């Protein structure tokens, strides 16, 4: 293309992909004016004007407005600044669309009244401060009158969602469900009763003290060490497996003794419990009647979805724990 050559509006349309009417419109709006006119009044464009029209088309495809494009072409603002401004608008629109999609998906999955639709829209539009206030009110209600060590109350209050600046639809849907959960009187009361029933005894209070929490964490790490060895294929009849199983048995005995507030540590009983473990004869756990426990698990699962962290999976955890106990039982049966 010769930059001294002038091209007809039809040629420009073919080169830029713009329609003739669009080129005329941008000329009439003063965005890209013709380089010149023929004696008959026909518009002609040089290569620089064509390049400007190609830029106009690109920016229009990206959704930029005429005023912003006009300022860029007049060098009153930079292309970078225009892109930054427009990016903010696009990202804001995307957030709004995700929020609407989350509300619509929720509506399609359940029988939703007009009042609930308004509430869901309000929930996804909440500010960070509004969400924090809602969670503060929820946990204040749950822990009111709970006679346990203050550190446990603080730990419960820390179990809260942190919706990212650019949440996915799944995170928004989880937030809608969680917000409805913490506002519903039935679930609030059931979970509160669970906490007060579980930690209303002396043993329950003891379990959530900082000392006992640290003690439980120590045992958890020892079990994780055993699980890692079992999953790595360490033979159950190896010295490493027997040593780990013995350590777990001794630590289990000490932990149970501490939880019961007793003094006599029965390591032999802990060892027998591991050796005689049979997953098929284990009493069922997490029964449907354990409403409070189910509610707490659901709460934690929703928070994990919102925060982008691993969800609790009681079923998988039980399977892994059973496999490790069987491995340790086999190791202890090999002990001399």
Coordinates of C-alpha atoms in Angstrom, one line a residue:
X1 CA 0.0 0.0 0.0
X2 CA 1.5 3.3 -1.1
X3 CA 1.1 5.9 1.6
X4 CA 0.8 8.7 -1.0
X5 CA -2.0 6.9 -2.7
X6 CA -5.6 7.8 -1.8
X7 CA -8.2 5.2 -1.7
X8 CA -12.0 5.3 -2.2
X9 CA -14.4 4.6 0.6
X10 CA -15.2 1.2 -1.0
X11 CA -11.5 0.2 -1.0
X12 CA -11.2 1.4 2.6
X13 CA -14.2 -0.7 3.6
X14 CA -12.7 -3.8 2.1
X15 CA -9.3 -3.2 3.7
X16 CA -10.7 -2.4 7.2
X17 CA -13.7 -4.7 7.4
X18 CA -15.9 -1.7 8.3
X19 CA -19.0 -1.0 6.3
X20 CA -19.2 2.1 4.1
X21 CA -21.9 3.5 6.4
X22 CA -19.7 3.0 9.4
X23 CA -16.8 4.8 7.7
X24 CA -19.1 7.7 6.9
X25 CA -20.5 7.7 10.4
X26 CA -17.0 8.0 11.9
X27 CA -16.2 10.8 9.5
X28 CA -19.4 12.7 10.4
X29 CA -18.6 12.2 14.1
X30 CA -15.1 13.6 13.6
X31 CA -13.4 10.4 14.7
X32 CA -11.5 9.8 11.4
X33 CA -12.1 12.4 8.7
X34 CA -11.2 11.8 5.0
X35 CA -7.8 12.7 3.9
X36 CA -9.4 14.6 1.0
X37 CA -12.2 14.8 -1.5
X38 CA -12.4 14.4 -5.2
X39 CA -13.8 17.1 -7.5
X40 CA -17.1 15.3 -7.4
X41 CA -17.1 15.3 -3.6
X42 CA -16.2 11.7 -3.0
X43 CA -14.1 10.9 0.1
X44 CA -10.6 9.6 -0.2
X45 CA -8.4 8.1 2.5
X46 CA -4.6 7.6 2.8
X47 CA -2.8 4.8 4.6
X48 CA -2.6 6.8 7.8
X49 CA -6.4 7.3 7.9
X50 CA -6.9 3.6 7.1
X51 CA -4.7 2.6 10.0
X52 CA -6.7 4.9 12.3
X53 CA -9.9 3.3 11.1
X54 CA -8.5 -0.1 11.8
X55 CA -7.7 1.0 15.3
X56 CA -11.2 2.4 15.7
X57 CA -12.7 -0.9 14.6
X58 CA -10.5 -2.8 17.1
X59 CA -11.4 -0.5 20.0
X60 CA -15.1 -0.6 19.1
X61 CA -15.0 -4.4 19.1
X62 CA -13.5 -4.2 22.6
X63 CA -16.4 -2.0 23.6
X64 CA -14.7 1.4 23.9
X65 CA -16.9 4.4 23.5
X66 CA -16.6 7.1 20.8
X67 CA -15.5 9.8 23.2
X68 CA -12.6 7.7 24.5
X69 CA -11.5 6.7 21.0
X70 CA -11.7 10.3 19.8
X71 CA -9.4 11.4 22.7
X72 CA -6.9 8.7 21.9
X73 CA -6.8 9.6 18.2
X74 CA -6.5 13.3 19.2
X75 CA -3.7 12.3 21.6
X76 CA -5.5 13.8 24.5
X77 CA -5.2 10.5 26.3
X78 CA -3.0 7.4 25.8
X79 CA -4.1 4.1 24.5
X80 CA -2.9 2.6 27.8
X81 CA -5.1 4.9 29.8
X82 CA -8.1 4.1 27.7
X83 CA -7.5 0.4 28.1
X84 CA -7.1 0.7 31.8
X85 CA -10.4 2.7 32.1
X86 CA -12.2 0.3 29.9
X87 CA -10.8 -2.8 31.6
X88 CA -12.3 -1.5 34.9
X89 CA -15.7 -1.2 33.3
X90 CA -15.5 -4.7 31.7
X91 CA -14.4 -6.3 35.0
X92 CA -17.2 -4.6 36.8
X93 CA -19.7 -5.9 34.2
X94 CA -18.2 -9.4 34.6
X95 CA -18.7 -9.3 38.3
X96 CA -22.3 -8.2 37.8
X97 CA -22.9 -11.0 35.3
X98 CA -21.4 -13.6 37.6
X99 CA -23.7 -12.4 40.4
X100 CA -26.7 -12.5 38.2
X101 CA -25.8 -16.0 36.9
X102 CA -25.4 -17.3 40.5
X103 CA -28.8 -16.0 41.4
X104 CA -30.4 -17.4 38.3
X105 CA -28.8 -20.8 38.8
X106 CA -30.0 -20.9 42.4
X107 CA -33.5 -20.0 41.3
X108 CA -33.6 -22.8 38.7
X109 CA -32.6 -25.4 41.3
X110 CA -35.2 -24.6 43.9
X111 CA -38.7 -23.1 44.3
X112 CA -37.9 -19.5 44.8
X113 CA -40.3 -16.7 45.7
X114 CA -40.0 -13.1 44.4
X115 CA -39.0 -12.1 47.9
X116 CA -36.2 -14.7 48.0
X117 CA -34.9 -13.5 44.6
X118 CA -34.6 -9.9 46.0
X119 CA -32.8 -11.3 49.0
X120 CA -30.3 -13.4 46.9
X121 CA -29.5 -10.4 44.8
X122 CA -28.8 -8.4 47.9
X123 CA -26.6 -11.1 49.3
X124 CA -24.3 -11.3 46.3
X125 CA -24.1 -7.5 46.2
X126 CA -22.9 -7.2 49.8
X127 CA -19.8 -5.4 50.7
X128 CA -16.9 -7.0 52.6
X129 CA -18.0 -5.1 55.8
X130 CA -21.6 -6.2 55.4
X131 CA -20.5 -9.8 55.1
X132 CA -18.2 -9.5 58.2
X133 CA -21.1 -8.0 60.1
X134 CA -23.4 -10.8 59.2
X135 CA -20.8 -13.5 60.2
X136 CA -20.1 -11.6 63.5
X137 CA -23.8 -11.7 64.3
X138 CA -24.0 -15.4 63.5
X139 CA -21.1 -16.4 65.7
X140 CA -22.1 -14.1 68.5
X141 CA -25.4 -16.0 68.6
X142 CA -23.7 -19.4 68.3
X143 CA -21.2 -18.8 71.1
X144 CA -23.4 -16.7 73.5
X145 CA -23.1 -18.3 76.9
X146 CA -20.7 -21.0 75.7
X147 CA -18.6 -21.7 78.8
X148 CA -15.3 -22.8 77.2
X149 CA -11.8 -21.4 76.9
X150 CA -11.9 -18.0 75.0
X151 CA -9.4 -19.3 72.4
X152 CA -11.9 -21.8 71.2
X153 CA -14.5 -19.1 70.8
X154 CA -12.0 -17.1 68.8
X155 CA -11.3 -20.1 66.6
X156 CA -15.0 -20.5 65.8
X157 CA -15.3 -16.8 65.0
X158 CA -12.3 -17.2 62.5
X159 CA -14.3 -19.8 60.5
X160 CA -15.7 -17.4 58.1
X161 CA -15.8 -16.8 54.3
X162 CA -13.5 -14.4 52.4
X163 CA -15.2 -13.9 49.0
X164 CA -12.4 -13.0 46.5
X165 CA -12.5 -9.7 44.5
X166 CA -13.3 -11.7 41.4
X167 CA -15.4 -14.7 42.6
X168 CA -16.4 -17.6 40.4
X169 CA -20.1 -18.5 39.9
X170 CA -19.5 -21.5 42.2
X171 CA -18.2 -19.3 44.9
X172 CA -21.1 -16.9 44.6
X173 CA -23.6 -19.8 44.8
X174 CA -21.9 -21.1 47.9
X175 CA -22.0 -17.6 49.4
X176 CA -25.8 -17.4 48.7
X177 CA -26.3 -20.7 50.5
X178 CA -24.1 -19.8 53.4
X179 CA -25.7 -16.5 53.9
X180 CA -29.1 -18.1 53.9
X181 CA -27.8 -20.7 56.3
X182 CA -26.5 -18.2 58.9
X183 CA -29.7 -16.2 58.7
X184 CA -32.1 -19.2 59.1
X185 CA -33.3 -19.5 62.7
X186 CA -33.7 -23.3 62.5
X187 CA -30.1 -24.0 61.5
X188 CA -28.7 -21.3 63.8
X189 CA -30.5 -22.8 66.8
X190 CA -29.6 -26.4 65.9
X191 CA -25.9 -25.6 65.6
X192 CA -26.0 -23.5 68.8
X193 CA -27.6 -26.5 70.7
X194 CA -24.9 -28.8 69.3
X195 CA -22.1 -26.5 70.6
X196 CA -23.6 -26.1 74.0
X197 CA -24.4 -29.9 74.3
X198 CA -21.0 -31.0 73.2
X199 CA -19.0 -28.6 75.3
X200 CA -21.4 -28.2 78.2
X201 CA -19.6 -30.9 80.3
X202 CA -16.3 -30.8 82.1
X203 CA -14.8 -33.2 79.6
X204 CA -16.1 -31.1 76.7
X205 CA -14.5 -28.0 78.2
X206 CA -11.3 -29.8 78.7
X207 CA -11.1 -30.9 75.0
X208 CA -11.0 -27.4 73.7
X209 CA -8.4 -25.9 76.0
X210 CA -5.2 -24.7 74.3
X211 CA -3.2 -27.4 76.0
X212 CA -5.5 -30.2 74.8
X213 CA -5.8 -28.6 71.3
X214 CA -2.0 -28.7 71.1
X215 CA -2.0 -32.3 72.3
X216 CA -4.6 -33.3 69.7
X217 CA -2.5 -31.6 67.0
X218 CA 0.6 -33.5 68.0
X219 CA -1.4 -36.8 67.7
X220 CA -2.8 -35.7 64.3
X221 CA 0.7 -35.1 63.0
X222 CA 1.8 -38.6 64.2
X223 CA -1.2 -40.2 62.3
X224 CA -0.2 -38.2 59.2
X225 CA 3.3 -39.6 59.5
X226 CA 1.8 -43.1 59.7
X227 CA -0.5 -42.5 56.7
X228 CA 2.4 -41.2 54.6
X229 CA 4.4 -44.3 55.3
X230 CA 1.4 -46.6 54.6
X231 CA 0.7 -44.8 51.3
X232 CA 4.4 -44.9 50.4
X233 CA 4.2 -48.7 50.5
X234 CA 6.3 -49.3 53.7
X235 CA 5.8 -53.0 54.5
X236 CA 3.7 -53.6 57.6
X237 CA 6.3 -56.2 58.8
X238 CA 9.1 -53.7 58.6
X239 CA 10.8 -52.2 61.7
X240 CA 9.7 -48.7 60.5
X241 CA 6.1 -49.7 60.5
X242 CA 6.3 -51.4 63.9
X243 CA 8.0 -48.3 65.4
X244 CA 5.3 -46.0 64.1
X245 CA 2.5 -48.2 65.3
X246 CA 4.0 -48.4 68.7
X247 CA 4.4 -44.7 68.9
X248 CA 0.8 -44.2 67.8
X249 CA -0.5 -46.6 70.4
X250 CA 1.5 -45.0 73.2
X251 CA 0.4 -41.5 72.1
X252 CA -3.2 -42.6 71.8
X253 CA -3.2 -44.0 75.3
X254 CA -1.7 -40.8 76.7
X255 CA -4.3 -38.7 74.7
X256 CA -7.3 -40.7 75.9
X257 CA -6.0 -40.5 79.5
X258 CA -5.6 -36.7 79.3
X259 CA -9.0 -36.2 77.8
X260 CA -10.7 -38.2 80.5
X261 CA -8.7 -36.4 83.2
X262 CA -7.2 -39.6 84.4
X263 CA -3.7 -40.6 85.4
X264 CA -3.2 -44.3 84.5
X265 CA -2.0 -44.7 80.9
X266 CA -3.1 -48.0 79.5
X267 CA -0.8 -48.5 76.4
X268 CA -1.7 -52.2 76.2
X269 CA -5.4 -51.4 75.7
X270 CA -4.5 -48.8 73.0
X271 CA -2.4 -51.4 71.2
X272 CA -5.2 -54.0 71.4
X273 CA -7.6 -51.5 69.9
X274 CA -5.3 -51.1 66.9
X275 CA -4.6 -54.8 66.5
X276 CA -8.3 -55.8 66.8
X277 CA -9.6 -53.1 64.6
X278 CA -12.2 -54.2 62.0
X279 CA -13.7 -51.6 59.8
X280 CA -16.7 -53.8 59.2
X281 CA -17.6 -53.9 62.9
X282 CA -16.9 -50.3 63.5
X283 CA -20.1 -48.4 64.7
X284 CA -21.5 -46.1 62.1
X285 CA -20.4 -42.5 62.4
X286 CA -21.9 -39.2 61.3
X287 CA -25.4 -40.5 61.5
X288 CA -28.3 -38.4 60.0
X289 CA -29.6 -37.8 63.5
X290 CA -26.4 -35.9 64.3
X291 CA -28.0 -32.7 63.0
X292 CA -25.5 -30.3 64.6
X293 CA -22.5 -32.2 63.3
X294 CA -24.0 -32.3 59.8
X295 CA -24.7 -28.6 59.9
X296 CA -21.2 -27.8 61.0
X297 CA -19.7 -29.9 58.2
X298 CA -21.9 -28.2 55.6
X299 CA -20.9 -24.8 57.0
X300 CA -17.2 -25.7 56.7
X301 CA -17.7 -27.1 53.2
X302 CA -19.4 -23.9 52.0
X303 CA -16.7 -21.7 53.6
X304 CA -14.0 -23.9 51.9
X305 CA -15.7 -23.4 48.5
X306 CA -15.8 -19.7 49.0
X307 CA -12.2 -19.4 50.2
X308 CA -10.9 -21.8 47.6
X309 CA -9.5 -24.3 50.2
X310 CA -9.9 -28.1 50.4
X311 CA -13.4 -29.2 51.5
X312 CA -13.9 -31.5 54.5
X313 CA -14.6 -35.1 53.3
X314 CA -15.6 -37.3 56.3
X315 CA -16.2 -40.4 54.1
X316 CA -12.7 -40.2 52.5
X317 CA -11.1 -39.4 55.8
X318 CA -12.7 -42.5 57.4
X319 CA -11.5 -44.7 54.6
X320 CA -7.9 -43.4 54.8
X321 CA -8.0 -43.7 58.6
X322 CA -9.3 -47.3 58.4
X323 CA -6.5 -48.3 55.9
X324 CA -3.8 -46.8 58.2
X325 CA -5.2 -48.6 61.3
X326 CA -5.3 -51.9 59.4
X327 CA -1.7 -51.3 58.4
X328 CA -0.6 -50.5 62.0
X329 CA -2.6 -53.5 63.3
X330 CA -0.7 -55.7 60.9
X331 CA 2.6 -54.1 62.1
X332 CA 1.8 -54.7 65.8
X333 CA 0.9 -58.3 65.1
X334 CA 4.4 -58.8 63.7
X335 CA 5.9 -57.4 66.9
X336 CA 7.9 -60.0 69.0

